[in-house]
Coordinates of C-alpha atoms in Angstrom, one line a residue:
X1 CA 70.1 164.5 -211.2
X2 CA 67.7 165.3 -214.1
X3 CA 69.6 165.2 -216.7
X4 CA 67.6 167.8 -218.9
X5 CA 68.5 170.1 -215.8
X6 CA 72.3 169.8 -217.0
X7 CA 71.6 171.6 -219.8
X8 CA 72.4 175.3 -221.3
X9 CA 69.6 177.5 -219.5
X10 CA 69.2 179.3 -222.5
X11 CA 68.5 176.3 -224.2
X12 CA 66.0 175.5 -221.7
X13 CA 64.2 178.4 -221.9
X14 CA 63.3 178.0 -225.6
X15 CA 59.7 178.1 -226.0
X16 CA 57.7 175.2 -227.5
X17 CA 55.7 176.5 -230.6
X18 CA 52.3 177.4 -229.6
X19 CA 51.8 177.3 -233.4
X20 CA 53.1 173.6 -233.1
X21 CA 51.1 172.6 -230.2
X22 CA 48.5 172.6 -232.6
X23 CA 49.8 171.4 -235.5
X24 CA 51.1 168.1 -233.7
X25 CA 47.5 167.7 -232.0
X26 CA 45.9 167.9 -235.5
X27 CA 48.5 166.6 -237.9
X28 CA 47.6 163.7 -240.7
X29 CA 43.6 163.8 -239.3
X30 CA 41.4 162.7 -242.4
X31 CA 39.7 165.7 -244.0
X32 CA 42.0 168.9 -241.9
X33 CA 42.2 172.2 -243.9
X34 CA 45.5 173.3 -242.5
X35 CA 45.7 177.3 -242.0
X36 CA 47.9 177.1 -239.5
X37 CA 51.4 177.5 -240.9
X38 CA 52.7 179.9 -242.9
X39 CA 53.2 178.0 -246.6
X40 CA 50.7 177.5 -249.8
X41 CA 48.9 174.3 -250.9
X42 CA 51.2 173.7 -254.1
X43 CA 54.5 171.3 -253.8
X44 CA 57.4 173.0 -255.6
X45 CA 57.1 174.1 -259.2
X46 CA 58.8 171.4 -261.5
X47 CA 60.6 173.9 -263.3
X48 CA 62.4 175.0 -259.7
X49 CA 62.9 171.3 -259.2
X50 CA 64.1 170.2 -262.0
X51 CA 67.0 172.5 -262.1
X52 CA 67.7 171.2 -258.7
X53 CA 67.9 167.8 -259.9
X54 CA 70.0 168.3 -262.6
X55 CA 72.8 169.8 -260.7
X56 CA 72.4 167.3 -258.0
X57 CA 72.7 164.4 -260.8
X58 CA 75.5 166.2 -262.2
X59 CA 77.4 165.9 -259.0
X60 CA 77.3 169.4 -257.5
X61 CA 77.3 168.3 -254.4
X62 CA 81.0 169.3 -253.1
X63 CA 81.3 172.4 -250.9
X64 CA 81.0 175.5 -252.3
X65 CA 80.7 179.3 -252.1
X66 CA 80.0 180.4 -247.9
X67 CA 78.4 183.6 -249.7
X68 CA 76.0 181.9 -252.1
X69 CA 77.1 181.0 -255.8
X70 CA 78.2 183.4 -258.1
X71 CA 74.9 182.5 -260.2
X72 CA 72.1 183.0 -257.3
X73 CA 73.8 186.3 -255.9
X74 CA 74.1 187.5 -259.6
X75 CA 70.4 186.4 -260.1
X76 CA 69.5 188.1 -257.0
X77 CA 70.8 191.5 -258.0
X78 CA 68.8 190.5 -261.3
X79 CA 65.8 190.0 -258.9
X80 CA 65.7 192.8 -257.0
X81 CA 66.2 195.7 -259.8
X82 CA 63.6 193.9 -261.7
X83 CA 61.2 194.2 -258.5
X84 CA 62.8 196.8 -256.1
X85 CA 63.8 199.0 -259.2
X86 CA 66.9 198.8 -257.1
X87 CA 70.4 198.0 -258.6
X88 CA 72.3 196.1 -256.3
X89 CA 75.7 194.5 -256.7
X90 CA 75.7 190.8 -256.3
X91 CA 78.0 191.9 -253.3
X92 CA 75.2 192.8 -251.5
X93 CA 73.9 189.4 -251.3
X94 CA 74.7 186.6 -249.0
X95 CA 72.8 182.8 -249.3
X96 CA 71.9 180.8 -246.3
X97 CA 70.0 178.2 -245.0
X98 CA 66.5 179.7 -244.4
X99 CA 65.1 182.9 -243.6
X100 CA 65.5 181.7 -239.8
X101 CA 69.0 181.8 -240.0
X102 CA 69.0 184.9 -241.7
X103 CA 67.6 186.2 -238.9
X104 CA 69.7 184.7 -236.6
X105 CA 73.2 185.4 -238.8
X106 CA 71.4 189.0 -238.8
X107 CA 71.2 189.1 -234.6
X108 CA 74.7 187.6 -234.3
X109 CA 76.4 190.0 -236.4
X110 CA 74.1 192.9 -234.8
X111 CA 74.1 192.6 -231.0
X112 CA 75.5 190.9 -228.4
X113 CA 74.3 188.8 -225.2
X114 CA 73.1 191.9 -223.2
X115 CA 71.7 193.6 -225.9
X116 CA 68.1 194.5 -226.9
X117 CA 66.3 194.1 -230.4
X118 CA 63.0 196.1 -230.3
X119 CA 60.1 194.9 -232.5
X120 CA 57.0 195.0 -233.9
X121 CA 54.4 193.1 -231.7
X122 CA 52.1 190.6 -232.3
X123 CA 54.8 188.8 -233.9
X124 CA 56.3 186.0 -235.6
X125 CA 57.3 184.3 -232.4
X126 CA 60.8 182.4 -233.5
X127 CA 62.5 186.5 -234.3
X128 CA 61.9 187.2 -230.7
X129 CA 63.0 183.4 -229.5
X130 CA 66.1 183.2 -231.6
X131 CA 67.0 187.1 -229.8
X132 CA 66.6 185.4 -226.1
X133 CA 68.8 182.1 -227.1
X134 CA 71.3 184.4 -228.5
X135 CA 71.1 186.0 -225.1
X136 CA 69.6 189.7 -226.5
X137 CA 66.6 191.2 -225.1
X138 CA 63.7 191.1 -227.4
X139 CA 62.0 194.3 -226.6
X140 CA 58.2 194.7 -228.1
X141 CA 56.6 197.5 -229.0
X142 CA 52.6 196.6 -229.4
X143 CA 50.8 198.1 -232.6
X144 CA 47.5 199.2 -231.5
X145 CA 44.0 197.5 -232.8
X146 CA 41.9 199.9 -233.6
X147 CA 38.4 199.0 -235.5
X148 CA 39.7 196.1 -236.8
X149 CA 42.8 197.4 -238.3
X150 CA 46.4 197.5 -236.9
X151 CA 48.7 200.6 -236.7
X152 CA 51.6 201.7 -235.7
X153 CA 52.4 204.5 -232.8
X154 CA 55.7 206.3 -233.7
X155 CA 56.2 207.8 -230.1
X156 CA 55.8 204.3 -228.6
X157 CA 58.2 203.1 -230.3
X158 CA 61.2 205.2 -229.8
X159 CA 60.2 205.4 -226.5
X160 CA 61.3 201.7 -226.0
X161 CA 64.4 202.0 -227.2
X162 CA 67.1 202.0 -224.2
X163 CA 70.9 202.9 -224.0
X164 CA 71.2 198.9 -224.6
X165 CA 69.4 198.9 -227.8
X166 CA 71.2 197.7 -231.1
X167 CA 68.8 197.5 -233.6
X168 CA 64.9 197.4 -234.5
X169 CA 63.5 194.3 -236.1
X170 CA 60.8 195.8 -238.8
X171 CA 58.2 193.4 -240.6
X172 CA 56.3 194.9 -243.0
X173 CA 54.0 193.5 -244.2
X174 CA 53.3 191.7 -241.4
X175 CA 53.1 188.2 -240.0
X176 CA 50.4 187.8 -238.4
X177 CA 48.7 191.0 -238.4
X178 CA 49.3 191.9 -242.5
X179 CA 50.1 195.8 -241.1
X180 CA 51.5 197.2 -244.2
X181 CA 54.0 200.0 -243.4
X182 CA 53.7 203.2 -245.8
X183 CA 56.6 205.1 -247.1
X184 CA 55.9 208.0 -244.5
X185 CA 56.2 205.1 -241.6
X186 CA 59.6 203.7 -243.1
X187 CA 61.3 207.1 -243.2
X188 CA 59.9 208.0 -239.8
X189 CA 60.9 204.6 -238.4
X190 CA 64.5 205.4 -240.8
X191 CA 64.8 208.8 -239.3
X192 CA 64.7 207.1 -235.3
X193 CA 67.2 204.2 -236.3
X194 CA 70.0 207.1 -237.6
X195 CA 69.1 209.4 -235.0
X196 CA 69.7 207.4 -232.1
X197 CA 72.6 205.3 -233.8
X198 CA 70.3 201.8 -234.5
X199 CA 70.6 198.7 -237.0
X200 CA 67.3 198.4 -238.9
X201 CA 66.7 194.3 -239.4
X202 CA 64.4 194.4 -242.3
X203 CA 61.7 191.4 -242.9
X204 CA 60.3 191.9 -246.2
X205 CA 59.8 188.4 -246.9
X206 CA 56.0 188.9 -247.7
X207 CA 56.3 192.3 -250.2
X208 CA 55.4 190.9 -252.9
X209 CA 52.2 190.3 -251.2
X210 CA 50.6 193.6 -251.3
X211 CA 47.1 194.1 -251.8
X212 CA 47.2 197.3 -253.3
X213 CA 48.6 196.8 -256.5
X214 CA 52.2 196.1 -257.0
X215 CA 54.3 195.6 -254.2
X216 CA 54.6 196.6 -250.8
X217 CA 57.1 200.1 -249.5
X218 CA 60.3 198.8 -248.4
X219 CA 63.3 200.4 -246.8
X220 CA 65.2 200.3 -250.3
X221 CA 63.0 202.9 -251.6
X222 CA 63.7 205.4 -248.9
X223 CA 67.1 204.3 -247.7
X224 CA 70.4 206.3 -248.7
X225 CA 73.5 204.9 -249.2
X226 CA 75.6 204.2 -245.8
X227 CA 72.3 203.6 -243.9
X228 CA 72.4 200.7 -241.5
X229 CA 70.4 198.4 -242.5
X230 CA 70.2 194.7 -242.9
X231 CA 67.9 192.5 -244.6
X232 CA 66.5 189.2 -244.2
X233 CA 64.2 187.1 -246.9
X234 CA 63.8 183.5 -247.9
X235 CA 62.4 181.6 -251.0
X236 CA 59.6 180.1 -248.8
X237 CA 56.3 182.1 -249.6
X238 CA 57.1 183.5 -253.2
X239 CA 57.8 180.3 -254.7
X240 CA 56.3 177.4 -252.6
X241 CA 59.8 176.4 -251.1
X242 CA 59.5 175.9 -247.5
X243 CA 60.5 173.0 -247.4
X244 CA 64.2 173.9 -248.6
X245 CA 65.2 176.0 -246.3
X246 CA 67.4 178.4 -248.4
X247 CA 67.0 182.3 -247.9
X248 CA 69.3 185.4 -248.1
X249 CA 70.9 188.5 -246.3
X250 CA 71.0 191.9 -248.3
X251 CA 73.7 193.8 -246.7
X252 CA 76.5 196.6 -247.1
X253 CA 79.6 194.9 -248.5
X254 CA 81.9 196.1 -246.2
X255 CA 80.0 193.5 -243.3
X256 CA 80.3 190.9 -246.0
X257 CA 83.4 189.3 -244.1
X258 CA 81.6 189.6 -240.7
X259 CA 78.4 187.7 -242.6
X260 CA 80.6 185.1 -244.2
X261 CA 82.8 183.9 -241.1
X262 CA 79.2 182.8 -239.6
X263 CA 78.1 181.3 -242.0
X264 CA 81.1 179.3 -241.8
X265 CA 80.9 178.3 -238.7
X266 CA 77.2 178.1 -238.7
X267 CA 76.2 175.6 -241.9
X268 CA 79.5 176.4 -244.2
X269 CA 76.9 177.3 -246.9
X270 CA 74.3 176.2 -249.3
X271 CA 73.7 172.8 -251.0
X272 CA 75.0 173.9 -254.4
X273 CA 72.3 171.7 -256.3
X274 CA 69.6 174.1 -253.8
X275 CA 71.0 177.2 -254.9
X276 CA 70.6 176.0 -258.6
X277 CA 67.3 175.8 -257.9
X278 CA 67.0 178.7 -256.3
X279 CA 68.2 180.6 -259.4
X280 CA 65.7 179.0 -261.7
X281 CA 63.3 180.5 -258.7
X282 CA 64.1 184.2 -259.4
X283 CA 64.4 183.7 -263.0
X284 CA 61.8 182.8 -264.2
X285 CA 59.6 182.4 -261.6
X286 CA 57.9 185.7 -262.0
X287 CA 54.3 184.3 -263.6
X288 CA 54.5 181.4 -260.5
X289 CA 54.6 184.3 -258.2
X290 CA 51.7 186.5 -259.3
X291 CA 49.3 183.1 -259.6
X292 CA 50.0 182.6 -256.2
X293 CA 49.6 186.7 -255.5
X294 CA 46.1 186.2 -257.3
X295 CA 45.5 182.8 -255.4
X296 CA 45.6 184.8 -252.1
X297 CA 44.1 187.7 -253.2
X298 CA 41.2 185.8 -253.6
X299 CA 40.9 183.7 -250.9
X300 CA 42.0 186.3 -248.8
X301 CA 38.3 187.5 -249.8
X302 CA 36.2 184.7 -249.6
X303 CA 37.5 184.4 -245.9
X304 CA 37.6 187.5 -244.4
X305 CA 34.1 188.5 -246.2
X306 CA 32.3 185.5 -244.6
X307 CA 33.8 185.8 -241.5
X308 CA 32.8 189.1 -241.0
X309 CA 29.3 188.0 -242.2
X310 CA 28.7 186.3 -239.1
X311 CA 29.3 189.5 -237.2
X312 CA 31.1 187.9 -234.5
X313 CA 34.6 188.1 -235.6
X314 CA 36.2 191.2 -235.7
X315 CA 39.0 192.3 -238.1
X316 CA 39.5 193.6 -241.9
X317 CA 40.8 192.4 -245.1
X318 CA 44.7 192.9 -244.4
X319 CA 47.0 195.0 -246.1
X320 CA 49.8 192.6 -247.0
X321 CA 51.0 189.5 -246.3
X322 CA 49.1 186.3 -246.1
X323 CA 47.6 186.0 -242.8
X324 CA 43.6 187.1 -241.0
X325 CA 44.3 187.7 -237.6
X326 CA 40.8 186.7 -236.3
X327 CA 39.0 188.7 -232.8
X328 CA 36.5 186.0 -232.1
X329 CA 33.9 187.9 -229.9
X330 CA 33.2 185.6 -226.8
X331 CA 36.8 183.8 -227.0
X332 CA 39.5 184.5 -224.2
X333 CA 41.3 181.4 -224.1
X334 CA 42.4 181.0 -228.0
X335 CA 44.9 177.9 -227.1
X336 CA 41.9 176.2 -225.9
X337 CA 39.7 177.1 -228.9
X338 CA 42.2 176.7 -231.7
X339 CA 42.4 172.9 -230.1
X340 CA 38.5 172.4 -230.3
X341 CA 37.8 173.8 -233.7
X342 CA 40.4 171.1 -234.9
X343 CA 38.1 168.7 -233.0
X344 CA 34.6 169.9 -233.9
X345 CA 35.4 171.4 -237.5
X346 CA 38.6 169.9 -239.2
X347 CA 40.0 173.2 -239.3
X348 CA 43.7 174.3 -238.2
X349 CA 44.0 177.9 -237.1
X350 CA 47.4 179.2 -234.8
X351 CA 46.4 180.8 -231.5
X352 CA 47.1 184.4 -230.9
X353 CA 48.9 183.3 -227.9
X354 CA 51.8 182.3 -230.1
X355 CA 52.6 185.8 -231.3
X356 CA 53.5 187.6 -228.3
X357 CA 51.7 191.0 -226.6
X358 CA 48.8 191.9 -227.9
X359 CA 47.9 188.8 -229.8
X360 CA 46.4 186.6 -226.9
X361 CA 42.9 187.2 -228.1
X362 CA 43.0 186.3 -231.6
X363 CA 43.7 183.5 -233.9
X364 CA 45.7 183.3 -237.7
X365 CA 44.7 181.8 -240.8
X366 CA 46.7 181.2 -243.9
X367 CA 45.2 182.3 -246.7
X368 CA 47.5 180.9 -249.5
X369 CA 45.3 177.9 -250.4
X370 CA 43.1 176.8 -253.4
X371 CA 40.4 179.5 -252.7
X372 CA 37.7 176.3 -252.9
X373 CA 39.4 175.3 -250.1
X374 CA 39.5 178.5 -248.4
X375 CA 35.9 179.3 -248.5
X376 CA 34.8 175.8 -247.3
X377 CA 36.9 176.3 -244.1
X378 CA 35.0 179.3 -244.0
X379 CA 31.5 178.0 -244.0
X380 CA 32.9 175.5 -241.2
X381 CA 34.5 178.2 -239.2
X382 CA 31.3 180.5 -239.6
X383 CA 29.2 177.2 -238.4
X384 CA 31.6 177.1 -234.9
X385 CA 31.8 180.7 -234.5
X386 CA 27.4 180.7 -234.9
X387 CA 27.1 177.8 -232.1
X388 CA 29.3 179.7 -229.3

């Protein structure tokens, strides 16, 4: 007997990463430009690190608060009045170990194996992944493409959502397509969720990243008290911490329990010397944010403008987020292509494929790189695109 065979099915049917795929093929080849994966170019401020370090030396290394230290959720509530204009008890905040297992804690505590999740399609693939281990339907509801910019259809959305349906999974702005809800598109999408009885599951990890001016809409400025919903966030993007895996939950206090009992018997919490860090992230991290705001504001340019140059790729500068989703005229098979521009230009881009319905024909590139960088990945990638 096979013994992979023996295992869970749903554990079976966990899709490989097409982002991955092409990461593996690619990684630690001489002279790459890496746009693949969601993270900047810049290792961890020292002044994030250091704090980390000096509770780790001082032996904070016991186990500690399931809910997040009393510092980090106060710092939190600090954070998001200070940016949300929102004041929050530090009750309303939970610490866990990544934005992924927000999102999963999040679907755990929402639904249940049998349940749907509707979302927001193309997509981050690992929301819609993490629903279908956790046996819940992930239904999607494509946004449409429509002269190079992405938006979303009201009717077609509620019109997915099924006697089974728990809750919809909103992320604005978006990963991949940067599709930037307004505050019009949050009440309406607000106004469905109490109407037909529905969790909201709000990512909003990338709102600071708004191209606008200031930050993105977000549920909290249209919610009322009592609404349903829950959100999920991580200290990946703002603060060039991917690699720490340490995010939050902002959620009524009354599920607080409910949120606490898994993370119990998912990690039992936070490294305590982590969440130290994680403090000195939100307070005084505010000038390390914007830099890397301006960084991909500008590099966001350089590519998008010379892409577009070569009149073969079609898409516009996007809203939010940090993220071109590329329409490279001539390319169907984006898996194939993503594979061959790492071969014939040194560049890492994620196929469409990876993000579900309505992304098979287009390919993402992080922006949040030294914009030298971005624009000689550029002149390479207009190079390819001019030879098909």
């Amino acid at each position: 007997m096979n013994i992979v065979n023996s295992l869970s099915p749903r554990a079976l049917q966990a899709p490989e990463s097409g982002i991955v795929e092409v990461v593996n093929y690619a990684r630690g080849r001489e002279g790459l430009i890496p746009l693949w994966v969601g993270e900047g170019d810049l290792p961890t401020p020292s002044f994030i690190s250091d704090a980390a370090m000096e509770a780790l030396t001082a032996g904070e290394t016991f186990y500690t608060w399931q809910r997040g230290i009393p510092e980090l959720r106060q710092a939190l509530s600090r954070y998001y009045e200070r940016q949300f204009g929102r004041a929050l008890s530090p009750e309303h905040f939970y610490v866990v170990g990544s934005g992924m297992q927000a999102i999963q804690l999040a679907l755990q505590a929402l639904a249940s194996p049998g349940d749907e999740m509707v979302y927001l399609s193309p997509a981050w693939p690992n929301f819609a992944a993490a629903a279908e281990i956790a046996g819940i339907r992930p239904l999607a509801v494509p946004l449409a493409f429509t002269g190079g910019r992405w938006q979303l259809d009201l009717a077609r959305l509620e019109a997915a959502i099924t006697p089974r349906t728990k809750a919809l999974f909103i992320n604005t702005p978006s990963n991949p397509t940067g599709w930037t809800a307004t505050h019009d598109d949050l009440r309406a999408i607000l106004e469905i969720a109490r109407r037909r009885g529905l969790w909201i599951m709000a990512d909003e990890i990338y709102a600071l990243y708004f191209y606008a001016g200031g930050r993105a809409p977000s549920f909290l400025d249209v919610m009322d008290e009592g609404d349903r919903i829950v959100f999920v966030n991580s200290f990946s993007k703002n603060w060039s911490m991917t690699g720490w895996r340490v995010g939050w939950i902002v959620a009524p206090p009354e599920i607080g329990q409910v949120i606490e009992n898994l993370v119990q018997y998912s990690t039992s919490g936070v490294a305590q010397f982590l969440q130290k860090g994680a403090v000195a992230a939100l307070d005084a991290g505010d000038d390390f944010v914007l830099s890397n705001i301006e960084k991909a504001t500008r590099s966001r340019d350089l590519l998008c403008d010379a892409l577009i140059a070569t009149n073969r790729v079609e898409t516009l500068k996007p809203d939010g987020a940090i993220y071109a989703f590329l329409k490279i005229d001539g390319v169907n098979d984006v898996r194939k292509t993503a594979l061959d521009i790492v071969d014939k230009t040194g560049v890492g881009l994620a196929p469409g494929t990876a993000f579900g319905e309505g992304g098979s024909l287009f390919m993402r590139a992080c922006f949040l790189r030294d914009p030298a960088q971005v624009a000689e990945a550029a002149e390479r990638l207009s190079r390819y695109i001019a030879s098909l």
